[in-house]
mmCIF file of C-alpha atoms and ligand atoms in Angstrom:
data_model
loop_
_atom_site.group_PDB
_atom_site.id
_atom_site.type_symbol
_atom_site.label_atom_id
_atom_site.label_comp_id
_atom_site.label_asym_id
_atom_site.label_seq_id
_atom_site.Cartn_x
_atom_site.Cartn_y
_atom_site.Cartn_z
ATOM 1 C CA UNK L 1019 -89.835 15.902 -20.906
ATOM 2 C CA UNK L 1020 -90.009 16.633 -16.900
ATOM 3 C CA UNK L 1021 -93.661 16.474 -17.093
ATOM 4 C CA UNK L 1022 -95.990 15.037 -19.506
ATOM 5 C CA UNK L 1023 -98.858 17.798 -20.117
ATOM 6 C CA UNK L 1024 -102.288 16.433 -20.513
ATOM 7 C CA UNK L 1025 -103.652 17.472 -23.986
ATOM 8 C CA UNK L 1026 -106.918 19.558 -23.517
ATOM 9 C CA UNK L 1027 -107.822 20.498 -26.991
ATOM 10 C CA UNK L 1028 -108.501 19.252 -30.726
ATOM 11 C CA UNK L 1029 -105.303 19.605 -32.583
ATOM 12 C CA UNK L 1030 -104.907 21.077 -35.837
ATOM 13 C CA UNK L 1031 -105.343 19.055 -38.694
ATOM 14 C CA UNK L 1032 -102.236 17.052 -39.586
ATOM 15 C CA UNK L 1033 -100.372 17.838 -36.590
ATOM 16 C CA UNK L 1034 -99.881 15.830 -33.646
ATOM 17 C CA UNK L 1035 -98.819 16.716 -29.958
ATOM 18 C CA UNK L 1036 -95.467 15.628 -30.591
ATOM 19 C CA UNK L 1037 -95.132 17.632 -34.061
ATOM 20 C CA UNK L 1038 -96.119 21.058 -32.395
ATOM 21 C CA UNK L 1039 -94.073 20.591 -29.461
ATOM 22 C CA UNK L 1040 -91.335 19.669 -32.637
ATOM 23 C CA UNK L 1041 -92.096 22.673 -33.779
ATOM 24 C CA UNK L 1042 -91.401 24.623 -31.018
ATOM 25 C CA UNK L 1043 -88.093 23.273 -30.336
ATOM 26 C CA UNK L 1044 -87.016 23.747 -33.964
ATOM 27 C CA UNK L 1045 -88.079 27.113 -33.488
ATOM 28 C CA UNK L 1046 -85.587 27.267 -30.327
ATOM 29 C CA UNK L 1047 -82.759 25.602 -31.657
ATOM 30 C CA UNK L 1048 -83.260 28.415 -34.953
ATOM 31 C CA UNK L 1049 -82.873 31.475 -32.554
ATOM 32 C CA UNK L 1050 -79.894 29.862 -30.729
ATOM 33 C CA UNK L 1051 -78.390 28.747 -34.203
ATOM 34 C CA UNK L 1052 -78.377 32.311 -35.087
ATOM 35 C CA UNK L 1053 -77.585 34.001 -32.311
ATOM 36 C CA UNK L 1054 -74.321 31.737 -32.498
ATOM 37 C CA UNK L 1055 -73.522 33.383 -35.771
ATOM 38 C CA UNK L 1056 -73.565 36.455 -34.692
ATOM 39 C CA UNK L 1057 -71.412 36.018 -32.040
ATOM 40 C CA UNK L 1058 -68.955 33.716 -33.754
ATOM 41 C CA UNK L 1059 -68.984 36.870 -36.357
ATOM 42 C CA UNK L 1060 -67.618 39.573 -33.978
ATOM 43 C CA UNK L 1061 -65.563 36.974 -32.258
ATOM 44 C CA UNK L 1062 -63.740 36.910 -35.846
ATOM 45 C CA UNK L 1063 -64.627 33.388 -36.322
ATOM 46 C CA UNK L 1064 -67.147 33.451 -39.078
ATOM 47 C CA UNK L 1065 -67.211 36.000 -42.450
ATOM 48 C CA UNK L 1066 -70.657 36.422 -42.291
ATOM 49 C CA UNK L 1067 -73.991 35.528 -41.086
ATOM 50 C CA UNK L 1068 -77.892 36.395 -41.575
ATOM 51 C CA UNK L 1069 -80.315 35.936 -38.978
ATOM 52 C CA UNK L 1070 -84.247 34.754 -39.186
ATOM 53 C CA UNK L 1071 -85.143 36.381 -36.040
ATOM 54 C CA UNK L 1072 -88.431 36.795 -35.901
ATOM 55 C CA UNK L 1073 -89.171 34.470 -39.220
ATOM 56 C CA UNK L 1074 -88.789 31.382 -37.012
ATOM 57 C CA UNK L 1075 -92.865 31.332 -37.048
ATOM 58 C CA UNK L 1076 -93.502 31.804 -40.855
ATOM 59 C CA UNK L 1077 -90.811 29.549 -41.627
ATOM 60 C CA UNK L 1078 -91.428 26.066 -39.589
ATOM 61 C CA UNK L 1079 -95.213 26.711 -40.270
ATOM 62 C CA UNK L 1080 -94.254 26.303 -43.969
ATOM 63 C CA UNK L 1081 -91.971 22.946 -43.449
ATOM 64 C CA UNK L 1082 -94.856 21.556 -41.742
ATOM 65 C CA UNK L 1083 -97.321 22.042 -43.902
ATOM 66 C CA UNK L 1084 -95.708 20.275 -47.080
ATOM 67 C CA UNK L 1085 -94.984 16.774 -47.665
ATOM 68 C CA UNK L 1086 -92.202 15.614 -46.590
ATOM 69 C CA UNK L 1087 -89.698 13.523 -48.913
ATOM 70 C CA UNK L 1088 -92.420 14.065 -52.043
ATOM 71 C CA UNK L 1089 -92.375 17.877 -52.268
ATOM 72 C CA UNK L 1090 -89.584 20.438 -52.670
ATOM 73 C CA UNK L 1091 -88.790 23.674 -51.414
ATOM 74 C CA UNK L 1092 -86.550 26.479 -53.253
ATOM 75 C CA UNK L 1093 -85.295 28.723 -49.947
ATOM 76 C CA UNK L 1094 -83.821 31.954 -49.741
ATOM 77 C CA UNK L 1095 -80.320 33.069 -47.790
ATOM 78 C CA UNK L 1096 -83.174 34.204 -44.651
ATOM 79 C CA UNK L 1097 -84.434 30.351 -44.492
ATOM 80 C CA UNK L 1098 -82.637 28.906 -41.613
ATOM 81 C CA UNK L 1099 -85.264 27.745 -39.485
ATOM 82 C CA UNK L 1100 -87.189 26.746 -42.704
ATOM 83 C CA UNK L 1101 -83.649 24.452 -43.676
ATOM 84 C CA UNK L 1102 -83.683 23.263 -39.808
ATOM 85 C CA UNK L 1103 -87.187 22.381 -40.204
ATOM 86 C CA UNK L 1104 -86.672 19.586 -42.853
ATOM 87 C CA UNK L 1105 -83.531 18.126 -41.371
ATOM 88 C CA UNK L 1106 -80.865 20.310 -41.723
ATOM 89 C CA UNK L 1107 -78.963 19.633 -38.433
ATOM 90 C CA UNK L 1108 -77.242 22.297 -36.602
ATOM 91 C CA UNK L 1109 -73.752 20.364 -37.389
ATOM 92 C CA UNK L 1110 -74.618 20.992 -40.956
ATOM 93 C CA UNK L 1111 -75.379 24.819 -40.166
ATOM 94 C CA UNK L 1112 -71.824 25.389 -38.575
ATOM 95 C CA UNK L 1113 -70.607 23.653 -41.324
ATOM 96 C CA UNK L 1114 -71.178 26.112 -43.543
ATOM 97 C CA UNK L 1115 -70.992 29.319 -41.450
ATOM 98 C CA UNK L 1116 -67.353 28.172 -40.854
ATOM 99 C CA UNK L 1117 -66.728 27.118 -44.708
ATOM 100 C CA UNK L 1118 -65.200 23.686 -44.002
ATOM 101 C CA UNK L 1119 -64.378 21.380 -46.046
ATOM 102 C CA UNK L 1120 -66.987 19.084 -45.214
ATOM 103 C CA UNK L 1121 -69.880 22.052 -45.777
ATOM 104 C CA UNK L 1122 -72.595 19.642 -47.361
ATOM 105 C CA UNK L 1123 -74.030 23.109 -49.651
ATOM 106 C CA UNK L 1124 -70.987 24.164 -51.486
ATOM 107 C CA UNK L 1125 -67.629 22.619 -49.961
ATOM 108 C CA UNK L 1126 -67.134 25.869 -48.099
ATOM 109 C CA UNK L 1127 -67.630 27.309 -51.681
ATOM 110 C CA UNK L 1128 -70.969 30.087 -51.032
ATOM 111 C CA UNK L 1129 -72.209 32.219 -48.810
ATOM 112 C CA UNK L 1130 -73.817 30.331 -45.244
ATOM 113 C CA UNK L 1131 -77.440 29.564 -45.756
ATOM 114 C CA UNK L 1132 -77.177 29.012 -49.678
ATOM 115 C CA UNK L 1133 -78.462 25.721 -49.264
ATOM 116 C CA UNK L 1134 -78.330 22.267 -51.845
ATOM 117 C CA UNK L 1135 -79.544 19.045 -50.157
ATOM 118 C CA UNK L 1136 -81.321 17.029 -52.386
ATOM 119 C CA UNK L 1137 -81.600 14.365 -50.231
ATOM 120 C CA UNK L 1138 -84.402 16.644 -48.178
ATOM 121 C CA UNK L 1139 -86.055 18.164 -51.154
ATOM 122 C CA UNK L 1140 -83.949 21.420 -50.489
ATOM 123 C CA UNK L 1141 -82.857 23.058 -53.270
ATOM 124 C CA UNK L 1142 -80.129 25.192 -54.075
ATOM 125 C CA UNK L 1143 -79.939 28.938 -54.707
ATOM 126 C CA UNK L 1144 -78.090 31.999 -55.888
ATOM 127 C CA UNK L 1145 -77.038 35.113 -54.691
ATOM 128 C CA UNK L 1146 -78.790 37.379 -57.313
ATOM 129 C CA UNK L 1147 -82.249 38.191 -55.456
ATOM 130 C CA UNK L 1148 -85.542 36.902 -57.297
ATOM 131 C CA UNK L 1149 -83.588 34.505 -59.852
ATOM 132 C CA UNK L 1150 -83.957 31.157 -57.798
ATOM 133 C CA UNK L 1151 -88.553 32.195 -58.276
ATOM 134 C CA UNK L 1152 -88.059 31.153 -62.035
ATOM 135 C CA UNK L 1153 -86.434 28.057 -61.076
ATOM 136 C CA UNK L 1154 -88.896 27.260 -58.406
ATOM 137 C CA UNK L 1155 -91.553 27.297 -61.364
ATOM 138 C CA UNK L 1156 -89.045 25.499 -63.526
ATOM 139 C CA UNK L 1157 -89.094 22.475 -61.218
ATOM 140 C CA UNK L 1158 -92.869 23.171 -61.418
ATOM 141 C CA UNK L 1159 -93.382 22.545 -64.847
ATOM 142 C CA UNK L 1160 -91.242 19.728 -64.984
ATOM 143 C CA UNK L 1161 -92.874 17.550 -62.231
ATOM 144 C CA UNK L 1162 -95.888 18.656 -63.874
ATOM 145 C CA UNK L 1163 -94.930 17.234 -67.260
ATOM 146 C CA UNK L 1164 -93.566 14.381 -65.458
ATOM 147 C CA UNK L 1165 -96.948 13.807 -64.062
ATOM 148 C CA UNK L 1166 -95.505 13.635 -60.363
ATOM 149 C CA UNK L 1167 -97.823 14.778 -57.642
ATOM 150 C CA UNK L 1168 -94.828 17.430 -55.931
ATOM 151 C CA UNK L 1169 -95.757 20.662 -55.384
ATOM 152 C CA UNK L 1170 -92.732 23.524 -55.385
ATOM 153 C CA UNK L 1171 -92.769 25.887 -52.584
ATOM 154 C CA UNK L 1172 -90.749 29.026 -53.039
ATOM 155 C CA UNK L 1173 -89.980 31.389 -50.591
ATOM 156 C CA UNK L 1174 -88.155 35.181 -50.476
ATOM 157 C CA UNK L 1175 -88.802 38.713 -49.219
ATOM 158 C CA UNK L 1176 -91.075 41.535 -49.908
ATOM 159 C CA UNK L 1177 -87.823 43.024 -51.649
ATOM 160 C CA UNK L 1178 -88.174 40.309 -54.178
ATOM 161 C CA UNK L 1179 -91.432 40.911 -55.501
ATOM 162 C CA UNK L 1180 -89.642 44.039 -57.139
ATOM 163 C CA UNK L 1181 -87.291 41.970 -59.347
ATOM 164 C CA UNK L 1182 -88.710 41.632 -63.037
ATOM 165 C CA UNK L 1183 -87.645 38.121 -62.588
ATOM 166 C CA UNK L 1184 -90.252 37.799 -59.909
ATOM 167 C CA UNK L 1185 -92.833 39.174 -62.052
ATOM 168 C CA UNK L 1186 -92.357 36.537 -64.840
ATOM 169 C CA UNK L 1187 -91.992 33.497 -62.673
ATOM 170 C CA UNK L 1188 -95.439 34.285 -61.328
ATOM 171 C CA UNK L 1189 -96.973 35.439 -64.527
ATOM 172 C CA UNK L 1190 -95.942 31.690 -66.124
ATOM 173 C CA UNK L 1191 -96.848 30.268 -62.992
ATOM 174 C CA UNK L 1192 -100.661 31.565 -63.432
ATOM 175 C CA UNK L 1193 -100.980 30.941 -67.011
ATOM 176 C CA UNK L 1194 -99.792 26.795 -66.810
ATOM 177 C CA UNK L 1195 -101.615 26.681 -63.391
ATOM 178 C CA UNK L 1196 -98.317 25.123 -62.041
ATOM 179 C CA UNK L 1197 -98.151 23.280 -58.691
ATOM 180 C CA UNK L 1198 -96.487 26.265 -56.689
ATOM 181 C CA UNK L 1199 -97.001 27.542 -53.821
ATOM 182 C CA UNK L 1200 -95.175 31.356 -53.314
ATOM 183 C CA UNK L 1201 -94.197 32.053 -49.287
ATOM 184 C CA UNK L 1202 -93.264 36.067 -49.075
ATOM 185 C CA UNK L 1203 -91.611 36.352 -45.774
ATOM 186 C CA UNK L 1204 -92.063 40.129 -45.326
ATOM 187 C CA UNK L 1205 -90.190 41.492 -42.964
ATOM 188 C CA UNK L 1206 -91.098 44.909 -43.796
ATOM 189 C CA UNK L 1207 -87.489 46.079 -44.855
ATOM 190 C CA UNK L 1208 -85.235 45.147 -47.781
ATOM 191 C CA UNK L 1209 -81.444 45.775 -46.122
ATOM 192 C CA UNK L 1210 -82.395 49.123 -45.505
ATOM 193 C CA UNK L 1211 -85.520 50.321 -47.961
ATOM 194 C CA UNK L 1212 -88.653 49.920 -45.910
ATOM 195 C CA UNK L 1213 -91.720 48.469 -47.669
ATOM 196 C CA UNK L 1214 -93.304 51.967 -48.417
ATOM 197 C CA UNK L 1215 -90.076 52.711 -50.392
ATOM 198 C CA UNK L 1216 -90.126 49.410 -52.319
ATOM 199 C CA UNK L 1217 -94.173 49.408 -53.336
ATOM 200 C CA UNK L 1218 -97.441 51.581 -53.888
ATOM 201 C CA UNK L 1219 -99.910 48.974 -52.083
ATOM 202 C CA UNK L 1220 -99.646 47.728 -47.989
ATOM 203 C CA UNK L 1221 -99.743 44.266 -49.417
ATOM 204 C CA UNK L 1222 -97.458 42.015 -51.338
ATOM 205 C CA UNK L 1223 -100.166 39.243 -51.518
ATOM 206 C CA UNK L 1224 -102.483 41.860 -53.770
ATOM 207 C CA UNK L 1225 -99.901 41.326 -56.676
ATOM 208 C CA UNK L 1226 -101.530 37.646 -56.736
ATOM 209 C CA UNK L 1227 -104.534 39.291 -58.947
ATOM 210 C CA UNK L 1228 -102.180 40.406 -61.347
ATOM 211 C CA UNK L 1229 -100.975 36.973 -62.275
ATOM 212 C CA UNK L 1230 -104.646 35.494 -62.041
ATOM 213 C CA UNK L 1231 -104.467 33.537 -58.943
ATOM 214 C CA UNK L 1232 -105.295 34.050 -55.127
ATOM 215 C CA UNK L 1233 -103.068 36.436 -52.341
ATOM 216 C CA UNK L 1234 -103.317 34.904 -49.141
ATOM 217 C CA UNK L 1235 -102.310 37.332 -45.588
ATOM 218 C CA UNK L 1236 -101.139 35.373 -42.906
ATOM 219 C CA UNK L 1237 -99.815 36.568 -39.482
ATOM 220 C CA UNK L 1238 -96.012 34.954 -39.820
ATOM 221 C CA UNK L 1239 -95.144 35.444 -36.080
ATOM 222 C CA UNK L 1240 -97.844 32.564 -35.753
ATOM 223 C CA UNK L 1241 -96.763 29.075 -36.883
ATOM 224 C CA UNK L 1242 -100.030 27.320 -36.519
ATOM 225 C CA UNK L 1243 -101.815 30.053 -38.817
ATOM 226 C CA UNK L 1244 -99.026 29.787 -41.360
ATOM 227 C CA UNK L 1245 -99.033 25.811 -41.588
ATOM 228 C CA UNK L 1246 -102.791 25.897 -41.622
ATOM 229 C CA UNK L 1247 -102.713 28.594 -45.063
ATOM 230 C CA UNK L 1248 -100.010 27.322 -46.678
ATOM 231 C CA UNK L 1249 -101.310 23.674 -46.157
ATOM 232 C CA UNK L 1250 -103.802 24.742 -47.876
ATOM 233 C CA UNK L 1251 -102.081 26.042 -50.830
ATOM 234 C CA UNK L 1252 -99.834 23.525 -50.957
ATOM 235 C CA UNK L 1253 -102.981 20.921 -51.261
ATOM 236 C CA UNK L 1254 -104.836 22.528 -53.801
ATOM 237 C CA UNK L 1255 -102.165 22.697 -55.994
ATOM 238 C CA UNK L 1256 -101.421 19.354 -55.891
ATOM 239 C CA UNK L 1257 -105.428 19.031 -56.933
ATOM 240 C CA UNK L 1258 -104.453 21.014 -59.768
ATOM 241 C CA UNK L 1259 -105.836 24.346 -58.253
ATOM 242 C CA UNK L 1260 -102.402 26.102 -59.806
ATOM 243 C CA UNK L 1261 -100.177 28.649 -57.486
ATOM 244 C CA UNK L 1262 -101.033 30.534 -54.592
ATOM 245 C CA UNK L 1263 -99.169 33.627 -53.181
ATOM 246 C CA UNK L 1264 -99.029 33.497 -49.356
ATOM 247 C CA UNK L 1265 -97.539 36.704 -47.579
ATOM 248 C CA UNK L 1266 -96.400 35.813 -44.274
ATOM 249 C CA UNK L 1267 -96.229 39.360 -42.411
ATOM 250 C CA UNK L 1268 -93.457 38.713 -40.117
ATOM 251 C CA UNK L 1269 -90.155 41.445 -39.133
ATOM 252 C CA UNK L 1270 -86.819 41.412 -38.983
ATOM 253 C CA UNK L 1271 -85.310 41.598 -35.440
ATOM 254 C CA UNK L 1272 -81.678 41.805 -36.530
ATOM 255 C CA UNK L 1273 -79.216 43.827 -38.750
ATOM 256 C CA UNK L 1274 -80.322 42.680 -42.514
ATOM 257 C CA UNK L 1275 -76.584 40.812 -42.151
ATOM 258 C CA UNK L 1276 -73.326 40.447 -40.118
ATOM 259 C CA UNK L 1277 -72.386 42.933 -42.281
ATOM 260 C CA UNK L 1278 -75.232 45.699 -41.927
ATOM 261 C CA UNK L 1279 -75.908 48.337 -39.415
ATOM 262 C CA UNK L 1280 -79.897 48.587 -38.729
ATOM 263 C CA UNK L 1281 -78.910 51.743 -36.155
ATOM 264 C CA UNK L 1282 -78.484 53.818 -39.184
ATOM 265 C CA UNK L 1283 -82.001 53.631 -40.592
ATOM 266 C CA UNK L 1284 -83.805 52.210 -37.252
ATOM 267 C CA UNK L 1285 -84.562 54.164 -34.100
ATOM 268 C CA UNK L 1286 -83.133 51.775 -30.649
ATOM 269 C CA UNK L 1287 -87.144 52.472 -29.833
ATOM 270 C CA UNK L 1288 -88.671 50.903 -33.180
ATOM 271 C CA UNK L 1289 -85.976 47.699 -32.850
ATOM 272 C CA UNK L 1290 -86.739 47.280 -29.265
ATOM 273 C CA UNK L 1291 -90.397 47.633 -29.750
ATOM 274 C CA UNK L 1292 -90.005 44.155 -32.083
ATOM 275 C CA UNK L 1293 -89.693 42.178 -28.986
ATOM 276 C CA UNK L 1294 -93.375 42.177 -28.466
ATOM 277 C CA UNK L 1295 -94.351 40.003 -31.703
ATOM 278 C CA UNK L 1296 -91.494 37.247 -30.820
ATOM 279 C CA UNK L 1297 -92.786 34.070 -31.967
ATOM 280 C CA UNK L 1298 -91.348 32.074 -29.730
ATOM 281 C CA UNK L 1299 -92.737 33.178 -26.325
ATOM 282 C CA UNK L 1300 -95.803 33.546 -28.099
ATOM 283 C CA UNK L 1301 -96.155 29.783 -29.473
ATOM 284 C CA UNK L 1302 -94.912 28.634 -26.114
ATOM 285 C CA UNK L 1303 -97.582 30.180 -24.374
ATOM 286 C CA UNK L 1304 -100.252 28.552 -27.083
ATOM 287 C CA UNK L 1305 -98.703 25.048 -26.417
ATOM 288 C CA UNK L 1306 -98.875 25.648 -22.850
ATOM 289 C CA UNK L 1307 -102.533 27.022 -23.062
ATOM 290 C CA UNK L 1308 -103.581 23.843 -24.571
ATOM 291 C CA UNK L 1309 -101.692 21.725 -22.250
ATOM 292 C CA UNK L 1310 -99.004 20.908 -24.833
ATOM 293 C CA UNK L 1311 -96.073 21.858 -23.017
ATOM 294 C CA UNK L 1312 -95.641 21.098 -19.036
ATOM 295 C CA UNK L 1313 -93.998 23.429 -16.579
ATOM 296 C CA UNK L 1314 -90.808 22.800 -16.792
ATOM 297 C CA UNK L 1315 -90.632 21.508 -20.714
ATOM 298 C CA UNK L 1316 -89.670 24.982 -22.473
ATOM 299 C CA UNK L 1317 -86.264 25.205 -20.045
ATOM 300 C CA UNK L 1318 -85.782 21.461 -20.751
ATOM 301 C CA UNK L 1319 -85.978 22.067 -24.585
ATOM 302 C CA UNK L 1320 -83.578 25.313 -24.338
ATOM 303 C CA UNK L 1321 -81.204 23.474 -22.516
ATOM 304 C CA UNK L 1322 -81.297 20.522 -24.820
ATOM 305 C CA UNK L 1323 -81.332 22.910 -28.215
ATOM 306 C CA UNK L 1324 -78.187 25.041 -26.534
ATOM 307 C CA UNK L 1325 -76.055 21.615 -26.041
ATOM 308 C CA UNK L 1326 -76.817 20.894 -29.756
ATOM 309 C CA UNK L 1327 -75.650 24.011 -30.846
ATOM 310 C CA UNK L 1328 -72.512 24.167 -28.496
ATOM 311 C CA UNK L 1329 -71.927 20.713 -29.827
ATOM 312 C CA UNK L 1330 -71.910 21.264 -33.364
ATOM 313 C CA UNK L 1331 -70.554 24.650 -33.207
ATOM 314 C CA UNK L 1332 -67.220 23.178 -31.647
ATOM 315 C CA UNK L 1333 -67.379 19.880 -33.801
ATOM 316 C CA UNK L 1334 -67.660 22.054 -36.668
ATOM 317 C CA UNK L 1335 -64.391 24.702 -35.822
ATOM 318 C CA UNK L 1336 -62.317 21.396 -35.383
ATOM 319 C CA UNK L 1337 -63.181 20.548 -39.261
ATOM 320 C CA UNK L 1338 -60.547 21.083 -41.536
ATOM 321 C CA UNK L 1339 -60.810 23.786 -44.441
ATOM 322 C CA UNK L 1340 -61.399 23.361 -47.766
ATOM 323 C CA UNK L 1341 -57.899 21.571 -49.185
ATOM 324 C CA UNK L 1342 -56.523 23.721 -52.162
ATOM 325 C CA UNK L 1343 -57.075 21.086 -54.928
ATOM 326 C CA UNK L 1344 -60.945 21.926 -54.248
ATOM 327 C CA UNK L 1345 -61.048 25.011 -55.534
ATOM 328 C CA UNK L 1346 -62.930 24.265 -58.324
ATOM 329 C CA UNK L 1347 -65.752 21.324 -56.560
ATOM 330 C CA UNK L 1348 -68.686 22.342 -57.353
ATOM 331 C CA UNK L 1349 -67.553 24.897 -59.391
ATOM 332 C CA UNK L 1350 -67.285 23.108 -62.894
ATOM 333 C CA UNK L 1351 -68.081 19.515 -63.462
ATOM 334 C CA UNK L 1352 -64.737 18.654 -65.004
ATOM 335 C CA UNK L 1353 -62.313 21.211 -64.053
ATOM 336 C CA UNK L 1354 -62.409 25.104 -65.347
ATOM 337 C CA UNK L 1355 -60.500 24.425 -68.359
ATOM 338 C CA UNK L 1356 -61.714 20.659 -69.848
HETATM 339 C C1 TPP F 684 -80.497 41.280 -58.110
HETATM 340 C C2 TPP F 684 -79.924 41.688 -56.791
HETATM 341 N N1 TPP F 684 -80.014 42.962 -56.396
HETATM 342 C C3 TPP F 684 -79.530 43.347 -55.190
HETATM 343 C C4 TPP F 684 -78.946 42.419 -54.355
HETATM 344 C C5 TPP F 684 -78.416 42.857 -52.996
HETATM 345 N N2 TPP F 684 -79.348 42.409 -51.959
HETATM 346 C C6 TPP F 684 -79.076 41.319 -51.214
HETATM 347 S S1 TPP F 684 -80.268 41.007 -50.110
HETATM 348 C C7 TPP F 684 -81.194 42.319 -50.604
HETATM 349 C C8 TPP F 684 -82.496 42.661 -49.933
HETATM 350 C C9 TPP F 684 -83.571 41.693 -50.208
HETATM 351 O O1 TPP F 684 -84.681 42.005 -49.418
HETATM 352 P P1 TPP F 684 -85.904 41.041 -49.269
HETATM 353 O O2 TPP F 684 -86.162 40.353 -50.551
HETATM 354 O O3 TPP F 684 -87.008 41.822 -48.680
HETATM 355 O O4 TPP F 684 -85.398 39.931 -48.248
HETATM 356 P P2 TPP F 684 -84.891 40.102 -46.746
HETATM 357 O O5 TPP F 684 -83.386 40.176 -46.832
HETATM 358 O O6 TPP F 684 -85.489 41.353 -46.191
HETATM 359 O O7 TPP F 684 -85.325 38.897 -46.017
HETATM 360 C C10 TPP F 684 -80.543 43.011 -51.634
HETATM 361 C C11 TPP F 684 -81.080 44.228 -52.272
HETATM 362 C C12 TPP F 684 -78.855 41.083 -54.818
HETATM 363 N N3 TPP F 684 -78.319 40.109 -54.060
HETATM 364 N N4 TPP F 684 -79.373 40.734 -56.005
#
């Protein structure tokens, strides 16, 4: 840090100068993580790559606010600064983007951002939208009947919430009172089916009533607000309060993929107009407010966040490919045809 700021204010609970200003560097190294991937995309480099622009808020408001190393969280393919967060490095992002051998998730096996690392509490995922809800209750139940105090937290889109599978995860979830805790990042669009398209009611969080437990709105592009609800939620189901559906309203700067056009169902003027509710800019004027951040410490943190990621991006090109007697790791235990 060039200067250390003097700290003018009362923090917020369970968060201390150095975890918010952690916060906002996580946030940084996220947006320059991603805005790698694209470019390593068009440069040919990479197959494919999906950006959390503008989730960056909702998502490292959510690793804050459980406990680390006790509970566990059940991402989606959107999660990057969520993964990040809990102590994915940026080494371990390239990894899989360029499906190396070494790729801790899947051997270079899955899609980037299909995450498995047990050793953080991450767990893994599928493809097929909605299914990895029913797991994140699943793990629920068991730590329940295991009598463990870890509480689950499951995150997804708005477009989720259509899936039956979605439905039933949440209606078993509310009947057992399981220790859950449901993040909706909504980003307002699902590829390219906007949320009117998609459901009869502005908010996702109303479903909650449904299922017999409480919807909670908070403003994603804010981290602090987001830690400070889900904390919440995350607590009281650990007291045995049962599941709580947060809805993180957030939006979706980029193209739903590498492999998606947003110009063909956004106007330039609506995707342009999304630079207003950037997190980032937005948090680093709240730490500076407060008299968390010094002059010259968000250009400090940028420059030390863009060595990391040029670091591991050309560490992780130099890594050799998956060998061809790996086809099958972590495909079948034993070989496809033991
Ligand atoms: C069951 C199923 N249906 C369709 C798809 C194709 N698909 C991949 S991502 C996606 C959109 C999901 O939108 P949302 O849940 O809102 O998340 P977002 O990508 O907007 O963050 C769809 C339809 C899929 N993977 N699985």
């Amino acid at each position: 840090m060039a200067s250390e700021p003097k700290v003018r204010v009362s923090l917020p609970e369970g968060l201390t100068a150095d975890a918010l200003r952690e916060m906002y560097y996580r946030m940084v190294l996220t947006r320059l993580c991603d805005e790698r991937a694209f470019a390593l995309n068009r440069q040919g480099k990479i197959p494919f790559a999906a950006s959390c622009k503008g989730h960056e808020a909702a998502q490292v408001g959510t690793a804050y606010a459980i406990r680390r190393g006790t509970d566990w969280v059940v991402p989606y393919y959107r999660d990057t600064a969520l993964a990040l967060a809990l102590g994915v490095t940026p080494r371990e992002q390239m990894l899989c983007l360029f499906a190396r051998k070494a790729d801790l998730f899947s051997a270079g096996r899955q899609f980037p951002n299909h995450y498995s690392v047990p050793d953080r509490h991450i767990a893994t995922i599928s493809s097929i939208i909605a299914a990895h809800i029913t797991h994140g209750v699943g793990m629920a139940l068991a730590f329940r009947m295991r009598r463990e105090p870890v509480v689950t937290v499951v995150c997804f889109g708005e477009g989720a919430t259509s899936e039956g599978e979605w439905h039933e995860a949440l209606n078993f979830a509310g009947i057992h009172k399981l220790p859950v805790v449901f993040v909706c990042e909504n980003n307002e669009f699902a590829i390219s089916v906007p949320q009117r398209l998609q459901m009869a009611i502005p908010n996702v969080a109303d479903r909650a009533a449904g299922y017999g437990f409480s919807g909670v709105i908070c403003d994603g592009t804010d981290p602090i607000t987001t830690y400070t609800i889900v904390r919440e939620a995350v607590e009281r189901a650990r007291a045995g309060g049962g599941p709580t559906l947060v809805e993180a309203k957030c939006y979706r700067a980029m193209s739903h993929t590498t492999d998606d056009n947003q110009l063909t169902y956004r106007t330039p003027e609506e995707i342009e107009a999304l630079a207003a509710r950037d997190p980032i800019p937005r948090f680093e004027r709240w730490l500076r407010e407060r008299g968390l951040l010094g002059q010259d410490d968000a250009a400090e943190l940028r420059r030390k966040a863009q060595a990391e990621v040029d670091e591991a991006t050309d560490w992780a090109e130099a890594q050799p490919p998956p060998a061809e007697e790996d086809l099958y790791t972590h495909v079948y235990a034993s070989g496809p045809l033991s």
